[in-house]
């Protein structure tokens, strides 16, 4: 049995370090080995340009994946919503731990609801999806680009530079941030989030040793994995990048999967929405154990989830979704 420390590669931002530390502690419990955090600087961390200018899809993942392939670390922890939907050659998504709160929250100084903000009020977000959702709920507000860490973003509201900002609930929770602003959680049924939002992805090399792969399997939550495969298959099916104006959320309730997917256009009200419910056999979302049988069951579950996602993507396209996605957001 290997006793050497496991090297976990992570971005150096406070949020990345917090969620990587969370996975590291869980990994230490199941493996009995120590876990060292290896900080890696990505282009997205070094640049202050907007995500759309940086290219959006995968801007935080590329450098980390290069480090993993170069054996600078043994595994990576990503925010799943930031990962491109295409497979990364030579790498494997080995685990998706149980999902946190997938909702967005709107933060304001005084608790004014987004819909009630006065014309000309300023709302900060750098996400094309959130921009479209904000304008759809309140066409009179002005949207400002938003970068920086969570504290600096909230400071802009406290200082009066912005009237509101939109953030992911999971990030606030993982940071344990002290929030002196008023949070308005968004209902996922009306405001679907990014594909994979609230989920973490543990990635390693496809040729990693069997002991590490087996250890990582213990961190996997089958229900989370199934739901996010559906969401990412929808994103891939409409040929949209992870920063395109697409909201999607899949949730499993007993033996049924419910999906809501929306593609947004440039003008308020320009959107294509699909709601879908699919029966779901329990074997798809049951822990698979280990061995060849477990691998086969995992492949079957992956195919079922991918098929549902492709079906929903096809419905979106049939209803005109492609016309709402610009070339710059589909790359």
PDB file of C-alpha atoms in Angstrom:
ATOM      1  CA  UNK A   1       0.000   0.000   0.000  1.00  0.00           C
ATOM      2  CA  UNK A   2       1.335   3.417  -0.987  1.00  0.00           C
ATOM      3  CA  UNK A   3       1.905   5.850   1.903  1.00  0.00           C
ATOM      4  CA  UNK A   4       3.350   8.845   0.029  1.00  0.00           C
ATOM      5  CA  UNK A   5       1.318  12.082   0.244  1.00  0.00           C
ATOM      6  CA  UNK A   6      -1.266  12.659  -2.480  1.00  0.00           C
ATOM      7  CA  UNK A   7      -0.586  15.893  -4.389  1.00  0.00           C
ATOM      8  CA  UNK A   8      -3.770  17.847  -5.117  1.00  0.00           C
ATOM      9  CA  UNK A   9      -3.428  20.619  -7.703  1.00  0.00           C
ATOM     10  CA  UNK A  10      -5.568  23.714  -7.196  1.00  0.00           C
ATOM     11  CA  UNK A  11      -5.916  27.327  -8.201  1.00  0.00           C
ATOM     12  CA  UNK A  12      -4.703  29.688  -5.501  1.00  0.00           C
ATOM     13  CA  UNK A  13      -7.912  31.724  -5.124  1.00  0.00           C
ATOM     14  CA  UNK A  14      -9.623  31.604  -1.736  1.00  0.00           C
ATOM     15  CA  UNK A  15     -12.595  29.706  -3.154  1.00  0.00           C
ATOM     16  CA  UNK A  16     -10.449  27.183  -5.019  1.00  0.00           C
ATOM     17  CA  UNK A  17      -8.343  26.592  -1.911  1.00  0.00           C
ATOM     18  CA  UNK A  18     -11.464  26.179   0.241  1.00  0.00           C
ATOM     19  CA  UNK A  19     -13.096  23.596  -2.012  1.00  0.00           C
ATOM     20  CA  UNK A  20      -9.805  21.779  -2.624  1.00  0.00           C
ATOM     21  CA  UNK A  21      -9.225  21.624   1.135  1.00  0.00           C
ATOM     22  CA  UNK A  22     -12.697  20.147   1.540  1.00  0.00           C
ATOM     23  CA  UNK A  23     -11.868  17.371  -0.940  1.00  0.00           C
ATOM     24  CA  UNK A  24      -8.414  16.910   0.606  1.00  0.00           C
ATOM     25  CA  UNK A  25      -9.867  16.235   4.066  1.00  0.00           C
ATOM     26  CA  UNK A  26     -12.351  13.715   2.632  1.00  0.00           C
ATOM     27  CA  UNK A  27      -9.552  12.060   0.664  1.00  0.00           C
ATOM     28  CA  UNK A  28      -7.401  11.754   3.781  1.00  0.00           C
ATOM     29  CA  UNK A  29     -10.264  10.070   5.621  1.00  0.00           C
ATOM     30  CA  UNK A  30     -10.874   7.418   2.968  1.00  0.00           C
ATOM     31  CA  UNK A  31      -7.236   6.836   1.974  1.00  0.00           C
ATOM     32  CA  UNK A  32      -5.357   7.106   5.249  1.00  0.00           C
ATOM     33  CA  UNK A  33      -2.732   9.183   3.411  1.00  0.00           C
ATOM     34  CA  UNK A  34      -1.876  12.852   3.798  1.00  0.00           C
ATOM     35  CA  UNK A  35      -2.856  15.258   1.019  1.00  0.00           C
ATOM     36  CA  UNK A  36      -0.717  18.213  -0.036  1.00  0.00           C
ATOM     37  CA  UNK A  37      -2.169  21.187  -1.903  1.00  0.00           C
ATOM     38  CA  UNK A  38      -0.103  22.259  -4.929  1.00  0.00           C
ATOM     39  CA  UNK A  39      -0.986  25.821  -5.965  1.00  0.00           C
ATOM     40  CA  UNK A  40      -1.069  26.431  -9.732  1.00  0.00           C
ATOM     41  CA  UNK A  41      -1.596  29.837 -11.358  1.00  0.00           C
ATOM     42  CA  UNK A  42      -3.910  29.865 -14.387  1.00  0.00           C
ATOM     43  CA  UNK A  43      -4.373  32.546 -17.053  1.00  0.00           C
ATOM     44  CA  UNK A  44      -7.757  33.331 -15.569  1.00  0.00           C
ATOM     45  CA  UNK A  45      -6.130  34.066 -12.200  1.00  0.00           C
ATOM     46  CA  UNK A  46      -3.361  36.243 -13.648  1.00  0.00           C
ATOM     47  CA  UNK A  47      -5.566  38.409 -15.933  1.00  0.00           C
ATOM     48  CA  UNK A  48      -8.169  40.956 -14.885  1.00  0.00           C
ATOM     49  CA  UNK A  49      -9.893  40.904 -18.285  1.00  0.00           C
ATOM     50  CA  UNK A  50     -13.518  39.769 -18.467  1.00  0.00           C
ATOM     51  CA  UNK A  51     -14.172  36.070 -18.951  1.00  0.00           C
ATOM     52  CA  UNK A  52     -15.593  36.685 -22.416  1.00  0.00           C
ATOM     53  CA  UNK A  53     -12.370  38.465 -23.459  1.00  0.00           C
ATOM     54  CA  UNK A  54     -10.255  35.638 -22.062  1.00  0.00           C
ATOM     55  CA  UNK A  55     -12.192  33.093 -24.080  1.00  0.00           C
ATOM     56  CA  UNK A  56     -14.531  31.828 -21.369  1.00  0.00           C
ATOM     57  CA  UNK A  57     -14.552  28.077 -21.720  1.00  0.00           C
ATOM     58  CA  UNK A  58     -11.763  26.339 -19.833  1.00  0.00           C
ATOM     59  CA  UNK A  59      -9.798  29.490 -19.016  1.00  0.00           C
ATOM     60  CA  UNK A  60      -9.215  28.270 -15.437  1.00  0.00           C
ATOM     61  CA  UNK A  61      -8.664  24.618 -16.342  1.00  0.00           C
ATOM     62  CA  UNK A  62      -6.001  24.618 -19.073  1.00  0.00           C
ATOM     63  CA  UNK A  63      -2.955  25.371 -16.925  1.00  0.00           C
ATOM     64  CA  UNK A  64      -4.084  22.984 -14.198  1.00  0.00           C
ATOM     65  CA  UNK A  65      -4.530  20.175 -16.699  1.00  0.00           C
ATOM     66  CA  UNK A  66      -1.095  20.828 -18.159  1.00  0.00           C
ATOM     67  CA  UNK A  67       0.344  20.492 -14.653  1.00  0.00           C
ATOM     68  CA  UNK A  68      -1.496  17.217 -14.098  1.00  0.00           C
ATOM     69  CA  UNK A  69      -0.221  15.763 -17.377  1.00  0.00           C
ATOM     70  CA  UNK A  70       3.312  16.893 -16.455  1.00  0.00           C
ATOM     71  CA  UNK A  71       3.071  15.002 -13.121  1.00  0.00           C
ATOM     72  CA  UNK A  72       3.291  18.179 -11.050  1.00  0.00           C
ATOM     73  CA  UNK A  73       0.325  16.803  -9.094  1.00  0.00           C
ATOM     74  CA  UNK A  74      -1.729  13.598  -8.804  1.00  0.00           C
ATOM     75  CA  UNK A  75      -5.213  15.058  -9.159  1.00  0.00           C
ATOM     76  CA  UNK A  76      -7.138  18.300  -9.575  1.00  0.00           C
ATOM     77  CA  UNK A  77     -10.280  19.764  -8.077  1.00  0.00           C
ATOM     78  CA  UNK A  78     -12.362  21.992 -10.349  1.00  0.00           C
ATOM     79  CA  UNK A  79     -15.644  23.828 -10.118  1.00  0.00           C
ATOM     80  CA  UNK A  80     -17.454  21.619 -12.602  1.00  0.00           C
ATOM     81  CA  UNK A  81     -19.299  24.541 -14.176  1.00  0.00           C
ATOM     82  CA  UNK A  82     -15.941  25.937 -15.376  1.00  0.00           C
ATOM     83  CA  UNK A  83     -14.914  22.804 -17.284  1.00  0.00           C
ATOM     84  CA  UNK A  84     -15.396  22.447 -21.054  1.00  0.00           C
ATOM     85  CA  UNK A  85     -17.807  19.655 -21.951  1.00  0.00           C
ATOM     86  CA  UNK A  86     -15.337  17.933 -24.295  1.00  0.00           C
ATOM     87  CA  UNK A  87     -13.189  15.150 -22.843  1.00  0.00           C
ATOM     88  CA  UNK A  88      -9.624  16.128 -21.968  1.00  0.00           C
ATOM     89  CA  UNK A  89      -7.164  13.719 -23.665  1.00  0.00           C
ATOM     90  CA  UNK A  90      -5.367  11.521 -21.166  1.00  0.00           C
ATOM     91  CA  UNK A  91      -7.456  12.681 -18.208  1.00  0.00           C
ATOM     92  CA  UNK A  92     -10.398  11.224 -16.310  1.00  0.00           C
ATOM     93  CA  UNK A  93     -13.156  12.773 -14.193  1.00  0.00           C
ATOM     94  CA  UNK A  94     -12.772  10.288 -11.374  1.00  0.00           C
ATOM     95  CA  UNK A  95     -15.308  11.643  -8.871  1.00  0.00           C
ATOM     96  CA  UNK A  96     -18.116  14.138  -8.440  1.00  0.00           C
ATOM     97  CA  UNK A  97     -18.753  14.601  -4.701  1.00  0.00           C
ATOM     98  CA  UNK A  98     -22.258  15.353  -3.465  1.00  0.00           C
ATOM     99  CA  UNK A  99     -23.541  18.580  -4.939  1.00  0.00           C
ATOM    100  CA  UNK A 100     -23.923  21.742  -2.873  1.00  0.00           C
ATOM    101  CA  UNK A 101     -26.639  24.381  -3.356  1.00  0.00           C
ATOM    102  CA  UNK A 102     -26.858  24.932  -7.124  1.00  0.00           C
ATOM    103  CA  UNK A 103     -28.757  28.234  -6.953  1.00  0.00           C
ATOM    104  CA  UNK A 104     -27.639  31.760  -7.744  1.00  0.00           C
ATOM    105  CA  UNK A 105     -28.200  34.482  -5.151  1.00  0.00           C
ATOM    106  CA  UNK A 106     -28.712  38.213  -5.674  1.00  0.00           C
ATOM    107  CA  UNK A 107     -27.014  40.300  -2.967  1.00  0.00           C
ATOM    108  CA  UNK A 108     -28.147  43.832  -2.111  1.00  0.00           C
ATOM    109  CA  UNK A 109     -27.552  46.272   0.743  1.00  0.00           C
ATOM    110  CA  UNK A 110     -31.176  46.632   1.816  1.00  0.00           C
ATOM    111  CA  UNK A 111     -32.974  43.522   0.578  1.00  0.00           C
ATOM    112  CA  UNK A 112     -34.675  45.137  -2.411  1.00  0.00           C
ATOM    113  CA  UNK A 113     -35.731  42.313  -4.713  1.00  0.00           C
ATOM    114  CA  UNK A 114     -34.123  42.222  -8.157  1.00  0.00           C
ATOM    115  CA  UNK A 115     -37.505  42.787  -9.799  1.00  0.00           C
ATOM    116  CA  UNK A 116     -38.043  45.901  -7.664  1.00  0.00           C
ATOM    117  CA  UNK A 117     -34.719  47.655  -8.297  1.00  0.00           C
ATOM    118  CA  UNK A 118     -35.272  51.120  -9.731  1.00  0.00           C
ATOM    119  CA  UNK A 119     -34.532  51.917 -13.397  1.00  0.00           C
ATOM    120  CA  UNK A 120     -30.828  52.619 -13.795  1.00  0.00           C
ATOM    121  CA  UNK A 121     -29.831  50.536 -10.763  1.00  0.00           C
ATOM    122  CA  UNK A 122     -26.528  48.735 -11.327  1.00  0.00           C
ATOM    123  CA  UNK A 123     -26.168  44.951 -11.106  1.00  0.00           C
ATOM    124  CA  UNK A 124     -22.768  43.266 -11.324  1.00  0.00           C
ATOM    125  CA  UNK A 125     -22.139  39.961 -13.114  1.00  0.00           C
ATOM    126  CA  UNK A 126     -19.741  38.749 -15.805  1.00  0.00           C
ATOM    127  CA  UNK A 127     -21.871  35.784 -16.903  1.00  0.00           C
ATOM    128  CA  UNK A 128     -23.843  36.103 -20.179  1.00  0.00           C
ATOM    129  CA  UNK A 129     -26.458  33.725 -18.737  1.00  0.00           C
ATOM    130  CA  UNK A 130     -26.908  35.818 -15.611  1.00  0.00           C
ATOM    131  CA  UNK A 131     -26.945  39.036 -17.660  1.00  0.00           C
ATOM    132  CA  UNK A 132     -29.836  37.658 -19.710  1.00  0.00           C
ATOM    133  CA  UNK A 133     -31.683  36.458 -16.607  1.00  0.00           C
ATOM    134  CA  UNK A 134     -31.208  39.777 -14.808  1.00  0.00           C
ATOM    135  CA  UNK A 135     -32.489  41.753 -17.803  1.00  0.00           C
ATOM    136  CA  UNK A 136     -35.372  39.343 -18.233  1.00  0.00           C
ATOM    137  CA  UNK A 137     -36.524  39.971 -14.668  1.00  0.00           C
ATOM    138  CA  UNK A 138     -35.832  43.711 -14.632  1.00  0.00           C
ATOM    139  CA  UNK A 139     -35.153  45.298 -18.042  1.00  0.00           C
ATOM    140  CA  UNK A 140     -34.554  48.719 -16.477  1.00  0.00           C
ATOM    141  CA  UNK A 141     -31.321  47.902 -14.625  1.00  0.00           C
ATOM    142  CA  UNK A 142     -27.790  48.454 -15.931  1.00  0.00           C
ATOM    143  CA  UNK A 143     -25.500  45.411 -15.891  1.00  0.00           C
ATOM    144  CA  UNK A 144     -21.799  45.930 -15.091  1.00  0.00           C
ATOM    145  CA  UNK A 145     -18.985  43.435 -15.674  1.00  0.00           C
ATOM    146  CA  UNK A 146     -17.798  41.809 -12.454  1.00  0.00           C
ATOM    147  CA  UNK A 147     -14.460  40.113 -11.699  1.00  0.00           C
ATOM    148  CA  UNK A 148     -12.439  39.601  -8.547  1.00  0.00           C
ATOM    149  CA  UNK A 149     -12.820  37.478  -5.437  1.00  0.00           C
ATOM    150  CA  UNK A 150     -16.028  37.218  -3.447  1.00  0.00           C
ATOM    151  CA  UNK A 151     -14.972  39.795  -0.842  1.00  0.00           C
ATOM    152  CA  UNK A 152     -14.066  42.408  -3.449  1.00  0.00           C
ATOM    153  CA  UNK A 153     -17.335  41.806  -5.281  1.00  0.00           C
ATOM    154  CA  UNK A 154     -19.400  42.235  -2.120  1.00  0.00           C
ATOM    155  CA  UNK A 155     -17.387  45.347  -1.215  1.00  0.00           C
ATOM    156  CA  UNK A 156     -18.585  47.028  -4.407  1.00  0.00           C
ATOM    157  CA  UNK A 157     -22.151  46.680  -3.130  1.00  0.00           C
ATOM    158  CA  UNK A 158     -21.300  47.796   0.409  1.00  0.00           C
ATOM    159  CA  UNK A 159     -19.495  50.874  -0.940  1.00  0.00           C
ATOM    160  CA  UNK A 160     -22.399  51.831  -3.185  1.00  0.00           C
ATOM    161  CA  UNK A 161     -20.559  51.292  -6.464  1.00  0.00           C
ATOM    162  CA  UNK A 162     -23.139  48.645  -7.373  1.00  0.00           C
ATOM    163  CA  UNK A 163     -26.695  48.154  -6.176  1.00  0.00           C
ATOM    164  CA  UNK A 164     -26.614  44.356  -6.489  1.00  0.00           C
ATOM    165  CA  UNK A 165     -24.435  41.445  -7.564  1.00  0.00           C
ATOM    166  CA  UNK A 166     -25.204  37.864  -8.569  1.00  0.00           C
ATOM    167  CA  UNK A 167     -23.103  35.034  -7.107  1.00  0.00           C
ATOM    168  CA  UNK A 168     -23.299  31.263  -6.732  1.00  0.00           C
ATOM    169  CA  UNK A 169     -24.715  30.101  -3.419  1.00  0.00           C
ATOM    170  CA  UNK A 170     -22.271  27.176  -3.292  1.00  0.00           C
ATOM    171  CA  UNK A 171     -19.245  29.449  -3.448  1.00  0.00           C
ATOM    172  CA  UNK A 172     -20.472  31.570  -0.560  1.00  0.00           C
ATOM    173  CA  UNK A 173     -21.152  28.455   1.493  1.00  0.00           C
ATOM    174  CA  UNK A 174     -17.772  26.833   0.784  1.00  0.00           C
ATOM    175  CA  UNK A 175     -15.922  30.013   1.672  1.00  0.00           C
ATOM    176  CA  UNK A 176     -17.867  30.409   4.890  1.00  0.00           C
ATOM    177  CA  UNK A 177     -18.036  34.079   3.916  1.00  0.00           C
ATOM    178  CA  UNK A 178     -19.463  36.553   6.398  1.00  0.00           C
ATOM    179  CA  UNK A 179     -22.347  38.099   4.502  1.00  0.00           C
ATOM    180  CA  UNK A 180     -23.523  41.480   5.740  1.00  0.00           C
ATOM    181  CA  UNK A 181     -25.618  41.918   2.601  1.00  0.00           C
ATOM    182  CA  UNK A 182     -29.151  40.611   2.024  1.00  0.00           C
ATOM    183  CA  UNK A 183     -29.338  37.467  -0.118  1.00  0.00           C
ATOM    184  CA  UNK A 184     -32.213  36.722  -2.489  1.00  0.00           C
ATOM    185  CA  UNK A 185     -31.868  33.065  -3.615  1.00  0.00           C
ATOM    186  CA  UNK A 186     -33.119  32.384  -7.125  1.00  0.00           C
ATOM    187  CA  UNK A 187     -35.548  29.542  -7.736  1.00  0.00           C
ATOM    188  CA  UNK A 188     -33.941  26.973 -10.049  1.00  0.00           C
ATOM    189  CA  UNK A 189     -37.268  26.297 -11.732  1.00  0.00           C
ATOM    190  CA  UNK A 190     -37.425  29.892 -12.989  1.00  0.00           C
ATOM    191  CA  UNK A 191     -33.715  30.725 -12.966  1.00  0.00           C
ATOM    192  CA  UNK A 192     -31.711  27.628 -13.957  1.00  0.00           C
ATOM    193  CA  UNK A 193     -28.001  27.963 -13.214  1.00  0.00           C
ATOM    194  CA  UNK A 194     -24.884  26.957 -15.147  1.00  0.00           C
ATOM    195  CA  UNK A 195     -24.458  23.293 -16.053  1.00  0.00           C
ATOM    196  CA  UNK A 196     -22.747  21.627 -13.108  1.00  0.00           C
ATOM    197  CA  UNK A 197     -23.101  24.615 -10.760  1.00  0.00           C
ATOM    198  CA  UNK A 198     -22.641  23.611  -7.139  1.00  0.00           C
ATOM    199  CA  UNK A 199     -20.668  20.512  -8.145  1.00  0.00           C
ATOM    200  CA  UNK A 200     -16.978  19.768  -7.831  1.00  0.00           C
ATOM    201  CA  UNK A 201     -15.013  17.608 -10.265  1.00  0.00           C
ATOM    202  CA  UNK A 202     -12.043  15.507  -9.162  1.00  0.00           C
ATOM    203  CA  UNK A 203      -9.819  14.860 -12.163  1.00  0.00           C
ATOM    204  CA  UNK A 204      -6.786  12.621 -12.522  1.00  0.00           C
ATOM    205  CA  UNK A 205      -4.773  10.962 -15.266  1.00  0.00           C
ATOM    206  CA  UNK A 206      -6.458   8.104 -17.088  1.00  0.00           C
ATOM    207  CA  UNK A 207      -3.393   5.937 -16.359  1.00  0.00           C
ATOM    208  CA  UNK A 208      -3.349   6.746 -12.627  1.00  0.00           C
ATOM    209  CA  UNK A 209      -2.583   3.791 -10.397  1.00  0.00           C
ATOM    210  CA  UNK A 210      -5.491   1.563  -9.423  1.00  0.00           C
ATOM    211  CA  UNK A 211      -5.192   2.390  -5.722  1.00  0.00           C
ATOM    212  CA  UNK A 212      -5.700   6.108  -6.313  1.00  0.00           C
ATOM    213  CA  UNK A 213      -8.607   5.504  -8.696  1.00  0.00           C
ATOM    214  CA  UNK A 214     -10.308   3.226  -6.181  1.00  0.00           C
ATOM    215  CA  UNK A 215      -9.828   5.817  -3.435  1.00  0.00           C
ATOM    216  CA  UNK A 216     -11.310   8.570  -5.579  1.00  0.00           C
ATOM    217  CA  UNK A 217     -14.304   6.387  -6.428  1.00  0.00           C
ATOM    218  CA  UNK A 218     -15.236   6.510  -2.732  1.00  0.00           C
ATOM    219  CA  UNK A 219     -15.733  10.293  -3.057  1.00  0.00           C
ATOM    220  CA  UNK A 220     -18.219   9.955  -5.923  1.00  0.00           C
ATOM    221  CA  UNK A 221     -21.932  10.633  -5.448  1.00  0.00           C
ATOM    222  CA  UNK A 222     -23.873   8.730  -8.159  1.00  0.00           C
ATOM    223  CA  UNK A 223     -26.913  11.012  -8.049  1.00  0.00           C
ATOM    224  CA  UNK A 224     -24.784  14.102  -8.532  1.00  0.00           C
ATOM    225  CA  UNK A 225     -22.783  12.457 -11.305  1.00  0.00           C
ATOM    226  CA  UNK A 226     -25.908  11.424 -13.210  1.00  0.00           C
ATOM    227  CA  UNK A 227     -27.503  14.875 -12.966  1.00  0.00           C
ATOM    228  CA  UNK A 228     -24.413  16.792 -14.064  1.00  0.00           C
ATOM    229  CA  UNK A 229     -23.771  14.423 -16.991  1.00  0.00           C
ATOM    230  CA  UNK A 230     -27.286  15.270 -18.186  1.00  0.00           C
ATOM    231  CA  UNK A 231     -26.645  19.000 -17.802  1.00  0.00           C
ATOM    232  CA  UNK A 232     -23.288  18.942 -19.569  1.00  0.00           C
ATOM    233  CA  UNK A 233     -24.709  16.801 -22.395  1.00  0.00           C
ATOM    234  CA  UNK A 234     -27.358  19.471 -22.954  1.00  0.00           C
ATOM    235  CA  UNK A 235     -24.672  22.163 -23.115  1.00  0.00           C
ATOM    236  CA  UNK A 236     -22.628  20.082 -25.553  1.00  0.00           C
ATOM    237  CA  UNK A 237     -25.695  19.247 -27.630  1.00  0.00           C
ATOM    238  CA  UNK A 238     -26.541  22.885 -28.301  1.00  0.00           C
ATOM    239  CA  UNK A 239     -22.822  23.476 -29.008  1.00  0.00           C
ATOM    240  CA  UNK A 240     -22.503  26.153 -26.334  1.00  0.00           C
ATOM    241  CA  UNK A 241     -19.489  26.849 -24.153  1.00  0.00           C
ATOM    242  CA  UNK A 242     -19.688  26.916 -20.361  1.00  0.00           C
ATOM    243  CA  UNK A 243     -20.028  30.730 -20.396  1.00  0.00           C
ATOM    244  CA  UNK A 244     -22.789  30.827 -23.034  1.00  0.00           C
ATOM    245  CA  UNK A 245     -26.259  32.148 -22.073  1.00  0.00           C
ATOM    246  CA  UNK A 246     -27.594  28.693 -21.187  1.00  0.00           C
ATOM    247  CA  UNK A 247     -29.191  27.743 -17.892  1.00  0.00           C
ATOM    248  CA  UNK A 248     -29.832  24.115 -17.027  1.00  0.00           C
ATOM    249  CA  UNK A 249     -30.640  22.110 -13.934  1.00  0.00           C
ATOM    250  CA  UNK A 250     -31.381  18.417 -13.453  1.00  0.00           C
ATOM    251  CA  UNK A 251     -32.713  17.012 -10.192  1.00  0.00           C
ATOM    252  CA  UNK A 252     -33.490  13.424  -9.195  1.00  0.00           C
ATOM    253  CA  UNK A 253     -36.612  12.764  -7.142  1.00  0.00           C
ATOM    254  CA  UNK A 254     -37.080   9.075  -6.263  1.00  0.00           C
ATOM    255  CA  UNK A 255     -37.395   7.318  -9.626  1.00  0.00           C
ATOM    256  CA  UNK A 256     -37.779  10.415 -11.791  1.00  0.00           C
ATOM    257  CA  UNK A 257     -35.335  12.893 -13.303  1.00  0.00           C
ATOM    258  CA  UNK A 258     -36.635  16.409 -13.905  1.00  0.00           C
ATOM    259  CA  UNK A 259     -34.771  18.773 -16.199  1.00  0.00           C
ATOM    260  CA  UNK A 260     -35.226  22.444 -17.011  1.00  0.00           C
ATOM    261  CA  UNK A 261     -33.075  24.007 -19.722  1.00  0.00           C
ATOM    262  CA  UNK A 262     -33.182  27.545 -21.121  1.00  0.00           C
ATOM    263  CA  UNK A 263     -31.229  29.327 -23.853  1.00  0.00           C
ATOM    264  CA  UNK A 264     -31.335  33.126 -23.710  1.00  0.00           C
ATOM    265  CA  UNK A 265     -31.129  35.741 -26.440  1.00  0.00           C
ATOM    266  CA  UNK A 266     -29.843  39.311 -26.419  1.00  0.00           C
ATOM    267  CA  UNK A 267     -33.226  40.911 -25.681  1.00  0.00           C
ATOM    268  CA  UNK A 268     -35.427  40.340 -22.617  1.00  0.00           C
ATOM    269  CA  UNK A 269     -37.982  37.687 -23.438  1.00  0.00           C
ATOM    270  CA  UNK A 270     -35.851  36.092 -26.148  1.00  0.00           C
ATOM    271  CA  UNK A 271     -35.524  32.577 -24.783  1.00  0.00           C
ATOM    272  CA  UNK A 272     -36.187  28.949 -25.553  1.00  0.00           C
ATOM    273  CA  UNK A 273     -37.153  26.744 -22.614  1.00  0.00           C
ATOM    274  CA  UNK A 274     -37.579  22.978 -22.281  1.00  0.00           C
ATOM    275  CA  UNK A 275     -38.965  21.146 -19.238  1.00  0.00           C
ATOM    276  CA  UNK A 276     -38.596  17.385 -19.286  1.00  0.00           C
ATOM    277  CA  UNK A 277     -39.285  14.514 -16.887  1.00  0.00           C
ATOM    278  CA  UNK A 278     -37.801  11.052 -17.438  1.00  0.00           C
ATOM    279  CA  UNK A 279     -38.328   7.821 -15.480  1.00  0.00           C
ATOM    280  CA  UNK A 280     -35.110   6.662 -13.854  1.00  0.00           C
ATOM    281  CA  UNK A 281     -34.264   3.145 -12.707  1.00  0.00           C
ATOM    282  CA  UNK A 282     -32.524   3.091  -9.337  1.00  0.00           C
ATOM    283  CA  UNK A 283     -29.510   1.161 -10.639  1.00  0.00           C
ATOM    284  CA  UNK A 284     -28.396   4.274 -12.487  1.00  0.00           C
ATOM    285  CA  UNK A 285     -27.941   6.223  -9.245  1.00  0.00           C
ATOM    286  CA  UNK A 286     -26.773   3.468  -6.895  1.00  0.00           C
ATOM    287  CA  UNK A 287     -23.154   3.313  -5.637  1.00  0.00           C
ATOM    288  CA  UNK A 288     -21.373   0.968  -8.029  1.00  0.00           C
ATOM    289  CA  UNK A 289     -18.720  -0.584  -5.757  1.00  0.00           C
ATOM    290  CA  UNK A 290     -15.555  -1.683  -7.548  1.00  0.00           C
ATOM    291  CA  UNK A 291     -14.316  -4.030 -10.240  1.00  0.00           C
ATOM    292  CA  UNK A 292     -15.278  -4.677 -13.857  1.00  0.00           C
ATOM    293  CA  UNK A 293     -18.962  -4.986 -13.041  1.00  0.00           C
ATOM    294  CA  UNK A 294     -18.963  -1.553 -11.459  1.00  0.00           C
ATOM    295  CA  UNK A 295     -17.165  -0.085 -14.471  1.00  0.00           C
ATOM    296  CA  UNK A 296     -19.771  -1.572 -16.806  1.00  0.00           C
ATOM    297  CA  UNK A 297     -22.646  -0.247 -14.672  1.00  0.00           C
ATOM    298  CA  UNK A 298     -21.021   3.184 -14.625  1.00  0.00           C
ATOM    299  CA  UNK A 299     -20.792   3.195 -18.423  1.00  0.00           C
ATOM    300  CA  UNK A 300     -24.461   2.245 -18.740  1.00  0.00           C
ATOM    301  CA  UNK A 301     -25.474   5.063 -16.367  1.00  0.00           C
ATOM    302  CA  UNK A 302     -23.293   7.502 -18.309  1.00  0.00           C
ATOM    303  CA  UNK A 303     -24.924   6.478 -21.591  1.00  0.00           C
ATOM    304  CA  UNK A 304     -28.423   6.887 -20.120  1.00  0.00           C
ATOM    305  CA  UNK A 305     -27.618  10.354 -18.725  1.00  0.00           C
ATOM    306  CA  UNK A 306     -25.927  11.449 -21.949  1.00  0.00           C
ATOM    307  CA  UNK A 307     -28.923  10.233 -23.937  1.00  0.00           C
ATOM    308  CA  UNK A 308     -31.352  12.280 -21.862  1.00  0.00           C
ATOM    309  CA  UNK A 309     -29.142  15.341 -22.257  1.00  0.00           C
ATOM    310  CA  UNK A 310     -28.936  14.861 -26.018  1.00  0.00           C
ATOM    311  CA  UNK A 311     -32.730  14.529 -26.183  1.00  0.00           C
ATOM    312  CA  UNK A 312     -33.269  17.816 -24.319  1.00  0.00           C
ATOM    313  CA  UNK A 313     -30.629  19.556 -26.456  1.00  0.00           C
ATOM    314  CA  UNK A 314     -32.461  18.369 -29.570  1.00  0.00           C
ATOM    315  CA  UNK A 315     -35.721  19.837 -28.296  1.00  0.00           C
ATOM    316  CA  UNK A 316     -34.006  23.167 -27.632  1.00  0.00           C
ATOM    317  CA  UNK A 317     -32.576  23.226 -31.137  1.00  0.00           C
ATOM    318  CA  UNK A 318     -35.914  22.255 -32.671  1.00  0.00           C
ATOM    319  CA  UNK A 319     -37.426  25.305 -30.967  1.00  0.00           C
ATOM    320  CA  UNK A 320     -34.790  27.715 -32.296  1.00  0.00           C
ATOM    321  CA  UNK A 321     -32.098  27.777 -29.613  1.00  0.00           C
ATOM    322  CA  UNK A 322     -29.224  27.907 -32.128  1.00  0.00           C
ATOM    323  CA  UNK A 323     -30.419  31.302 -33.331  1.00  0.00           C
ATOM    324  CA  UNK A 324     -29.952  32.748 -29.838  1.00  0.00           C
ATOM    325  CA  UNK A 325     -26.361  31.556 -29.305  1.00  0.00           C
ATOM    326  CA  UNK A 326     -23.769  33.839 -30.898  1.00  0.00           C
ATOM    327  CA  UNK A 327     -20.502  32.403 -32.293  1.00  0.00           C
ATOM    328  CA  UNK A 328     -18.537  34.103 -29.490  1.00  0.00           C
ATOM    329  CA  UNK A 329     -20.454  32.245 -26.754  1.00  0.00           C
ATOM    330  CA  UNK A 330     -20.569  28.904 -28.547  1.00  0.00           C
ATOM    331  CA  UNK A 331     -16.783  28.479 -28.654  1.00  0.00           C
TER     332      UNK A 331
END
